[in-house]
C-alpha atoms as one frame of an Amber mdcrd trajectory, in Angstrom:
protein
  29.685 -13.603 -31.248  30.275 -14.108 -27.529  30.391 -10.351 -27.030  26.987
  -9.935 -28.715  25.476 -12.728 -26.613  26.873 -11.167 -23.450  25.438  -7.766
 -24.423  22.010  -9.288 -25.091  22.041 -11.110 -21.740  22.999  -7.919 -19.909
  20.171  -6.003 -21.583  17.663  -8.729 -20.676  18.880  -8.672 -17.070  18.511
  -4.895 -16.838  15.013  -5.029 -18.326  13.975  -7.697 -15.811  15.039  -5.457
 -12.917  12.550  -2.754 -13.912   9.491  -2.639 -11.626   6.326  -3.423 -13.511
   3.362  -1.277 -12.677  -0.160  -2.634 -12.542  -2.328  -0.374 -14.730  -5.213
  -0.285 -12.209  -3.027   0.693  -9.237  -1.841   4.216  -8.406   1.209   3.722
  -6.204   3.123   6.341  -4.257   6.601   5.174  -3.236   8.145   6.884  -0.232
  11.712   6.733   1.061  13.934   8.426   3.565  11.865   8.544   6.751  12.584
   6.462   9.791  10.248   3.597  10.674   8.166   5.407  13.303   7.734   8.591
  11.286   6.724   6.865   8.043   4.251   4.594   9.847   2.826   7.475  11.857
   2.161   9.384   8.599   0.988   6.370   6.550  -2.769   6.958   6.716  -2.397
  10.682   6.094  -0.032   9.997   3.174  -2.485   7.522   1.651  -5.408   9.904
   2.128  -3.517  12.806   0.517  -2.387  10.553  -2.335  -5.971   9.437  -2.997
  -7.598  12.861  -2.598  -5.034  14.525  -4.916  -5.435  11.856  -7.590  -7.714
  11.924 -10.612  -9.629   9.025  -9.014  -9.449   7.061 -12.261  -7.683   4.042
 -10.785  -9.144   1.046  -9.017  -6.548   0.953  -6.228  -4.457   3.562  -4.376
  -1.519   2.580  -2.248   1.563   3.817  -0.482   4.658   1.655  -0.409   7.416
   2.618   2.001  10.868   1.373   1.161  13.938   1.370   3.321  13.851   1.161
   7.101  10.090   1.558   7.600   8.903  -0.879   4.921   5.139  -1.290   4.606
   2.259  -1.299   2.139  -1.058   0.432   2.792  -3.582  -0.301   0.060  -7.010
   1.288  -0.474  -9.746   0.139  -2.869 -12.374   2.929  -2.786 -15.064   1.104
  -4.773 -14.927  -1.905  -2.442 -14.165   0.262   0.614 -11.229  -1.959   1.571
  -8.129  -0.897   3.483  -5.399  -3.551   3.488  -2.094  -3.439   5.357   1.226
  -5.196   5.008   3.661  -4.459   7.825   6.493  -6.589   6.503   6.587  -6.953
   2.706   7.476 -10.499   1.795   5.639 -11.922   4.810   2.097 -11.586   3.464
  -0.802  -9.223   3.990  -1.782  -8.132   7.472  -5.257  -7.034   8.475  -7.871
  -5.918   5.993 -10.739  -3.628   6.968 -14.061  -3.317   5.135 -16.504  -0.416
   4.815 -13.660   2.138   4.907 -14.662   5.264   3.016 -13.111   8.742   2.803
 -14.868   9.818   6.019 -13.459   6.820   7.900  -9.946   7.614   6.650 -10.370
  11.243   7.706 -11.546  10.132  11.148  -8.462   7.933  11.572  -6.282  10.914
  10.678  -8.131  13.249  13.036  -7.732  10.768  15.880  -4.026  10.284  15.049
  -4.323   6.545  14.454  -1.078   5.171  13.047  -0.257   2.279  10.742   1.096
   0.380  13.746  -2.152   0.995  15.659  -4.096  -0.603  12.816  -1.584  -3.359
  12.153  -1.158  -4.348  15.792  -2.934  -7.210  17.452  -6.118  -6.402  19.309
  -8.450  -3.439  19.265  -7.447   0.212  19.047 -10.407   1.213  21.145 -14.148
   0.883  21.260 -14.579   4.245  19.499 -13.433   2.547  16.279 -15.374  -0.699
  16.581 -18.097   0.728  14.353 -15.591   2.325  11.945 -13.113  -0.507  11.458
 -14.422  -3.978  10.807 -11.990  -6.708   9.817 -12.752  -8.359   6.519 -12.705
 -12.116   6.798 -12.015 -13.935   4.582  -9.648 -11.464   3.011 -10.198 -10.195
  -0.515  -7.123 -10.399  -2.735  -6.271  -6.823  -3.748  -4.180  -5.598  -6.661
  -0.842  -4.069  -5.723   2.475  -2.951  -7.158   4.192  -4.203  -4.027   5.306
  -7.605  -2.918   3.382  -8.525   0.209   4.279 -12.194  -0.345   7.216 -13.721
  -2.117
């Protein structure tokens, strides 16, 4: 009897460790790059992930695990780009009116995740492209921006 109870508890524990996926969110998990490299490629990775998708989901995001942990989340219908530079510590900045052309422009101008996440402006050339959304809209995610 004790053996059966132990087996059931172990199975429940293993099932609880499985990451649940939100059905409206298309998440790409990346590993293995160092912090600077993964953050430098974040916008390009998100753009490629979105452009190569079937575009049937509400939200597209990239979640970096390991040393360069971050979440970059894109809601095309609402044109929202939301960043989390330290999962568990809450969302960072959120930008509104971000469409595919704006993402492509950020890539062309080699803007990094850290450029967007950092305090202050990344330059007057982007003042008309990137407008902070305030108050922030709560976006769906498969990550854990807050614990």
